């Protein structure tokens, strides 16, 4: 390979990870009294909950001699290092050394900013170390508070060996729905507005129902939420899809996919749960058709596009803002832009 080309590729794929909130799954799964190893953002982190249910995420390696704290134990709300039994509290600070009374001031691991929304745990990543700007939040889903919905997310987790941008590109891909999902596009539009990028899709699906309307948005670079409705077997089915990822390296990421479904009025709890499980399985099958594509495609930085393909380059410009310092983000990316790729006939 040409040396200059190799340098350019390395620079482009340098492991700077996107600024934003990243989903780590259901919060309840961390409240089990165990230490949870997180291999994300090119490093290793440790997640655990104290006895009052508060979840902490800290750097996983001991400041003393580098042991992996996630292989230690959780005792009295403290993480005990497996190497020399240094003890760290939920703030990441070493609070006890069994053979020494004086604790070195630098014996403190970074504590990562987290939040819990919609029963999900999120972690904030920013290479500059800054907190989220005003309004940069994961939106609360009012459906989580409604008795009309089944609140189980039915989350799947898997690892995809590619750059996360391959996943995000789907937000503007107007023409894959027919070939991949058997759901030809009848209307397709995108809206870019600050840190949020939206997709509006209308089509018909044999597996998910006719008159399908899917309105979705990325909130930052990694958390994608879709509200969907369709007529399935004579009933209007409402669902919410969660599609989120956390980078492991520059070319691999953890993918979490989940779905929750609205109850059918007049049906029993048992009937609704059976319906929801069936519909979740259908959405999972549809989503995994995309996963198979991502797992085997290559990265194309300058794709040759045809009319009707969707605003791929505009999306990548929007996505790029999360990989630069906030002060360098062009003011134009804060302006609302709406692009209709396929108009309703």
Coordinates of C-alpha atoms in Angstrom, one line a residue:
X1 CA 0.0 0.0 0.0
X2 CA 1.1 3.5 -0.7
X3 CA 2.6 5.0 2.5
X4 CA 0.7 8.3 2.2
X5 CA -2.6 6.3 1.6
X6 CA -1.9 4.2 4.7
X7 CA -1.4 7.3 6.8
X8 CA -4.6 8.9 5.6
X9 CA -6.6 5.7 6.4
X10 CA -5.1 5.5 9.8
X11 CA -5.9 9.2 10.5
X12 CA -9.5 8.7 9.3
X13 CA -10.0 5.7 11.5
X14 CA -8.2 7.1 14.5
X15 CA -10.0 5.9 17.6
X16 CA -11.8 9.0 18.6
X17 CA -15.2 8.0 19.7
X18 CA -18.4 10.0 19.2
X19 CA -19.5 12.7 21.6
X20 CA -22.8 11.6 23.0
X21 CA -25.0 9.4 25.2
X22 CA -24.5 5.6 24.6
X23 CA -26.9 2.9 25.9
X24 CA -25.5 0.2 28.1
X25 CA -28.8 -1.8 28.3
X26 CA -31.5 -2.1 31.0
X27 CA -30.5 -0.5 34.2
X28 CA -32.0 -3.3 36.3
X29 CA -29.4 -5.8 34.9
X30 CA -26.7 -3.9 36.7
X31 CA -28.4 -4.1 40.1
X32 CA -27.5 -7.7 40.7
X33 CA -24.7 -7.3 43.2
X34 CA -22.0 -8.2 40.6
X35 CA -19.2 -6.3 38.9
X36 CA -19.8 -5.8 35.1
X37 CA -16.9 -5.5 32.7
X38 CA -17.4 -3.1 29.9
X39 CA -15.0 -3.2 26.9
X40 CA -16.0 0.0 25.2
X41 CA -14.5 3.3 23.9
X42 CA -11.2 1.5 23.3
X43 CA -10.7 0.7 27.0
X44 CA -12.1 -1.3 29.9
X45 CA -14.7 0.1 32.3
X46 CA -16.4 -1.3 35.3
X47 CA -20.1 -0.9 36.2
X48 CA -21.7 -1.8 39.5
X49 CA -24.6 -0.8 41.7
X50 CA -24.4 0.1 45.4
X51 CA -26.9 -1.3 47.9
X52 CA -29.2 1.7 47.4
X53 CA -29.4 0.9 43.7
X54 CA -27.2 3.7 42.4
X55 CA -25.1 2.6 39.4
X56 CA -21.5 3.7 38.9
X57 CA -19.2 3.3 36.0
X58 CA -15.5 3.8 36.6
X59 CA -12.3 3.0 34.8
X60 CA -11.5 -0.6 35.4
X61 CA -7.8 -0.7 36.0
X62 CA -6.3 -0.1 39.5
X63 CA -4.1 3.0 39.8
X64 CA -1.7 1.0 41.9
X65 CA -0.3 -1.8 39.6
X66 CA -2.9 -1.9 36.8
X67 CA -5.0 -4.9 37.9
X68 CA -8.4 -5.3 36.4
X69 CA -10.9 -4.2 39.1
X70 CA -13.8 -5.9 37.3
X71 CA -12.2 -9.2 38.2
X72 CA -12.3 -8.3 41.9
X73 CA -15.2 -8.4 44.3
X74 CA -17.9 -6.1 45.5
X75 CA -18.0 -5.8 49.3
X76 CA -20.0 -3.3 51.3
X77 CA -20.5 -1.1 48.3
X78 CA -16.7 -1.1 47.6
X79 CA -14.8 -2.6 44.7
X80 CA -11.9 -4.7 46.1
X81 CA -8.9 -5.1 43.8
X82 CA -8.0 -8.7 43.2
X83 CA -4.3 -8.0 43.3
X84 CA -3.6 -6.1 46.6
X85 CA -7.1 -5.6 47.9
X86 CA -7.2 -1.8 47.5
X87 CA -10.8 -0.7 47.9
X88 CA -12.6 1.8 45.7
X89 CA -15.9 3.5 46.4
X90 CA -18.7 4.4 44.0
X91 CA -17.0 7.7 43.2
X92 CA -13.9 5.8 41.9
X93 CA -11.8 6.9 44.9
X94 CA -9.6 4.5 46.8
X95 CA -10.8 4.6 50.4
X96 CA -8.8 1.8 52.0
X97 CA -5.5 0.1 51.6
X98 CA -5.2 -2.9 53.9
X99 CA -1.5 -2.5 54.7
X100 CA -1.3 1.3 54.7
X101 CA -3.0 4.1 56.6
X102 CA -2.2 7.0 54.2
X103 CA -4.0 6.8 50.8
X104 CA -2.1 8.4 47.9
X105 CA -4.2 11.4 46.7
X106 CA -3.9 10.2 43.1
X107 CA -5.5 6.8 43.9
X108 CA -8.7 7.6 42.2
X109 CA -10.2 6.2 39.0
X110 CA -12.3 8.3 36.6
X111 CA -16.0 8.1 37.2
X112 CA -18.1 8.3 34.0
X113 CA -21.2 10.4 33.8
X114 CA -24.3 8.2 33.5
X115 CA -28.1 8.6 33.5
X116 CA -31.1 6.4 33.6
X117 CA -33.9 7.1 31.1
X118 CA -36.8 4.8 30.0
X119 CA -35.4 2.1 32.3
X120 CA -32.1 2.1 30.4
X121 CA -28.6 3.0 31.5
X122 CA -26.7 5.5 29.4
X123 CA -23.1 6.6 29.6
X124 CA -21.7 10.0 28.3
X125 CA -18.6 10.1 26.2
X126 CA -16.8 13.2 25.3
X127 CA -13.1 13.2 24.3
X128 CA -12.9 16.8 25.6
X129 CA -14.1 15.8 29.0
X130 CA -17.0 18.3 28.9
X131 CA -20.5 17.6 30.2
X132 CA -23.4 17.5 27.7
X133 CA -24.5 20.8 26.2
X134 CA -27.9 22.1 27.2
X135 CA -30.7 20.1 25.6
X136 CA -28.4 17.2 24.7
X137 CA -30.5 14.5 26.4
X138 CA -32.1 11.1 25.8
X139 CA -35.9 11.9 25.5
X140 CA -38.2 10.4 28.0
X141 CA -40.8 8.1 26.4
X142 CA -44.2 8.8 28.0
X143 CA -45.2 5.4 26.9
X144 CA -43.1 4.1 29.8
X145 CA -45.5 5.7 32.2
X146 CA -48.7 4.4 30.5
X147 CA -50.6 1.3 31.4
X148 CA -51.5 1.0 27.7
X149 CA -48.0 -0.3 26.9
X150 CA -46.0 -3.4 27.7
X151 CA -42.8 -2.0 29.1
X152 CA -40.4 -5.0 28.4
X153 CA -37.7 -4.0 25.9
X154 CA -36.9 -7.6 24.9
X155 CA -33.3 -6.4 24.3
X156 CA -30.8 -8.3 22.1
X157 CA -27.1 -7.6 22.3
X158 CA -24.5 -8.6 19.8
X159 CA -21.1 -7.4 18.4
X160 CA -20.7 -6.1 14.9
X161 CA -17.2 -6.0 13.4
X162 CA -17.3 -2.8 11.5
X163 CA -17.2 1.0 11.9
X164 CA -20.5 2.3 13.5
X165 CA -21.0 4.6 10.6
X166 CA -22.2 1.7 8.5
X167 CA -25.1 1.4 10.9
X168 CA -25.9 5.1 11.0
X169 CA -26.0 5.3 7.2
X170 CA -29.3 3.4 7.3
X171 CA -31.0 6.5 8.5
X172 CA -31.0 8.0 5.0
X173 CA -31.0 4.9 2.9
X174 CA -34.4 5.3 1.2
X175 CA -34.0 2.4 -1.3
X176 CA -32.9 -0.6 0.8
X177 CA -36.4 -1.3 2.3
X178 CA -37.7 -3.1 -0.8
X179 CA -34.7 -5.3 -1.6
X180 CA -33.8 -6.1 2.0
X181 CA -37.1 -6.0 3.9
X182 CA -39.8 -6.5 1.1
X183 CA -41.2 -3.1 2.1
X184 CA -41.0 -0.7 -0.9
X185 CA -40.7 3.0 0.1
X186 CA -43.8 5.1 -0.6
X187 CA -42.6 8.2 1.2
X188 CA -39.2 9.0 2.7
X189 CA -37.8 12.2 4.3
X190 CA -35.0 13.2 6.6
X191 CA -34.6 16.2 9.0
X192 CA -31.3 17.3 10.4
X193 CA -31.6 19.7 13.4
X194 CA -28.6 20.1 15.7
X195 CA -27.6 16.9 17.4
X196 CA -30.8 15.2 16.2
X197 CA -31.3 13.5 12.8
X198 CA -34.7 12.1 11.9
X199 CA -36.2 9.7 9.4
X200 CA -39.8 9.5 8.2
X201 CA -40.8 6.4 6.3
X202 CA -44.1 5.2 4.8
X203 CA -44.5 1.8 3.2
X204 CA -46.2 -1.6 3.3
X205 CA -44.7 -4.7 5.0
X206 CA -45.8 -8.3 4.7
X207 CA -44.3 -9.1 8.0
X208 CA -45.0 -6.0 10.0
X209 CA -48.2 -4.8 8.5
X210 CA -49.7 -2.5 5.8
X211 CA -49.7 1.3 5.9
X212 CA -46.5 1.2 8.0
X213 CA -45.4 4.5 9.3
X214 CA -42.0 4.7 11.0
X215 CA -40.8 7.9 12.5
X216 CA -37.4 7.7 14.0
X217 CA -34.5 9.8 15.2
X218 CA -30.9 9.6 16.3
X219 CA -30.2 11.5 19.5
X220 CA -26.5 12.1 19.0
X221 CA -24.3 9.5 17.2
X222 CA -25.4 6.3 18.9
X223 CA -29.0 6.2 20.2
X224 CA -31.8 5.6 17.7
X225 CA -35.5 5.4 18.7
X226 CA -38.3 4.6 16.3
X227 CA -42.1 5.0 16.8
X228 CA -43.9 2.7 14.4
X229 CA -47.5 1.9 13.6
X230 CA -49.0 -0.5 11.0
X231 CA -52.2 -2.4 10.3
X232 CA -51.4 -6.1 11.1
X233 CA -54.0 -8.8 10.8
X234 CA -56.7 -6.2 10.9
X235 CA -55.4 -4.4 14.0
X236 CA -53.4 -1.3 14.3
X237 CA -50.2 -2.2 16.1
X238 CA -48.0 0.5 17.8
X239 CA -44.5 -0.2 18.7
X240 CA -41.3 1.5 19.8
X241 CA -37.9 0.2 18.5
X242 CA -34.6 0.8 20.2
X243 CA -31.5 0.6 18.1
X244 CA -28.3 1.7 19.9
X245 CA -24.7 1.0 19.8
X246 CA -21.5 1.5 21.9
X247 CA -18.1 1.4 20.1
X248 CA -15.6 -1.2 21.3
X249 CA -12.8 -0.1 18.9
X250 CA -12.8 2.0 15.7
X251 CA -14.1 -1.0 13.8
X252 CA -16.3 -2.9 16.2
X253 CA -19.3 -2.0 18.3
X254 CA -21.9 -3.5 20.7
X255 CA -25.3 -3.3 19.2
X256 CA -28.5 -3.4 21.3
X257 CA -31.9 -3.8 19.7
X258 CA -35.1 -3.8 21.6
X259 CA -38.9 -3.4 21.1
X260 CA -41.9 -2.6 23.2
X261 CA -45.5 -2.9 22.0
X262 CA -48.8 -1.2 22.9
X263 CA -51.6 -3.4 24.2
X264 CA -54.7 -4.2 22.2
X265 CA -57.7 -2.7 24.0
X266 CA -60.1 -5.4 25.3
X267 CA -57.4 -8.2 25.2
X268 CA -56.3 -10.0 28.3
X269 CA -52.8 -9.5 29.7
X270 CA -51.9 -13.0 28.4
X271 CA -53.2 -12.3 24.9
X272 CA -51.3 -9.0 24.7
X273 CA -48.1 -10.6 25.9
X274 CA -48.4 -13.3 23.3
X275 CA -49.1 -10.7 20.6
X276 CA -46.2 -8.6 21.7
X277 CA -43.8 -11.5 21.7
X278 CA -44.9 -12.4 18.2
X279 CA -44.5 -8.8 16.9
X280 CA -41.2 -8.4 18.7
X281 CA -39.9 -11.5 16.9
X282 CA -41.1 -10.0 13.6
X283 CA -39.3 -6.7 14.2
X284 CA -36.2 -8.7 15.2
X285 CA -36.3 -10.7 12.0
X286 CA -36.6 -7.6 10.0
X287 CA -33.8 -5.8 11.9
X288 CA -31.4 -8.8 11.5
X289 CA -31.7 -8.6 7.8
X290 CA -29.9 -5.2 8.1
X291 CA -27.4 -6.7 10.6
X292 CA -26.4 -9.4 8.1
X293 CA -25.7 -6.6 5.5
X294 CA -23.6 -4.6 8.0
X295 CA -21.6 -7.6 9.0
X296 CA -20.4 -8.4 5.5
X297 CA -20.2 -5.0 3.7
X298 CA -17.1 -2.9 3.3
X299 CA -16.6 0.8 4.1
X300 CA -17.1 3.1 1.1
X301 CA -16.1 6.6 1.9
X302 CA -17.2 8.2 -1.4
X303 CA -20.2 6.1 -2.6
X304 CA -21.4 6.5 -6.2
X305 CA -25.1 7.6 -5.7
X306 CA -28.1 7.6 -7.9
X307 CA -31.2 9.7 -7.8
X308 CA -33.5 8.6 -5.0
X309 CA -30.7 7.2 -2.8
X310 CA -31.2 9.6 0.0
X311 CA -28.9 12.3 1.5
X312 CA -25.9 10.1 2.4
X313 CA -23.4 12.9 2.3
X314 CA -25.5 15.3 4.3
X315 CA -25.9 12.6 7.0
X316 CA -22.2 11.9 7.1
X317 CA -21.6 15.7 7.5
X318 CA -24.1 15.7 10.4
X319 CA -22.5 12.6 11.9
X320 CA -19.1 14.1 11.7
X321 CA -19.9 16.8 14.2
X322 CA -19.6 14.2 17.0
X323 CA -16.0 13.5 16.1
X324 CA -14.6 17.0 16.3
X325 CA -14.3 19.5 19.2
X326 CA -17.5 21.3 19.9
X327 CA -16.0 24.7 19.2
X328 CA -15.2 23.4 15.6
X329 CA -18.7 22.3 14.8
X330 CA -20.0 24.5 11.8
X331 CA -22.9 26.8 12.7
X332 CA -24.7 25.4 9.6
X333 CA -25.1 22.1 11.4
X334 CA -27.3 23.8 14.0
X335 CA -29.8 24.8 11.3
X336 CA -32.8 22.7 10.5
X337 CA -32.7 21.0 7.1
X338 CA -35.5 18.8 5.7
X339 CA -34.9 16.6 2.6
X340 CA -37.7 14.6 0.9
X341 CA -36.2 11.8 -1.1
X342 CA -39.4 9.9 -2.1
X343 CA -42.6 11.9 -2.3
X344 CA -46.1 10.4 -1.6
X345 CA -48.1 9.8 -4.8

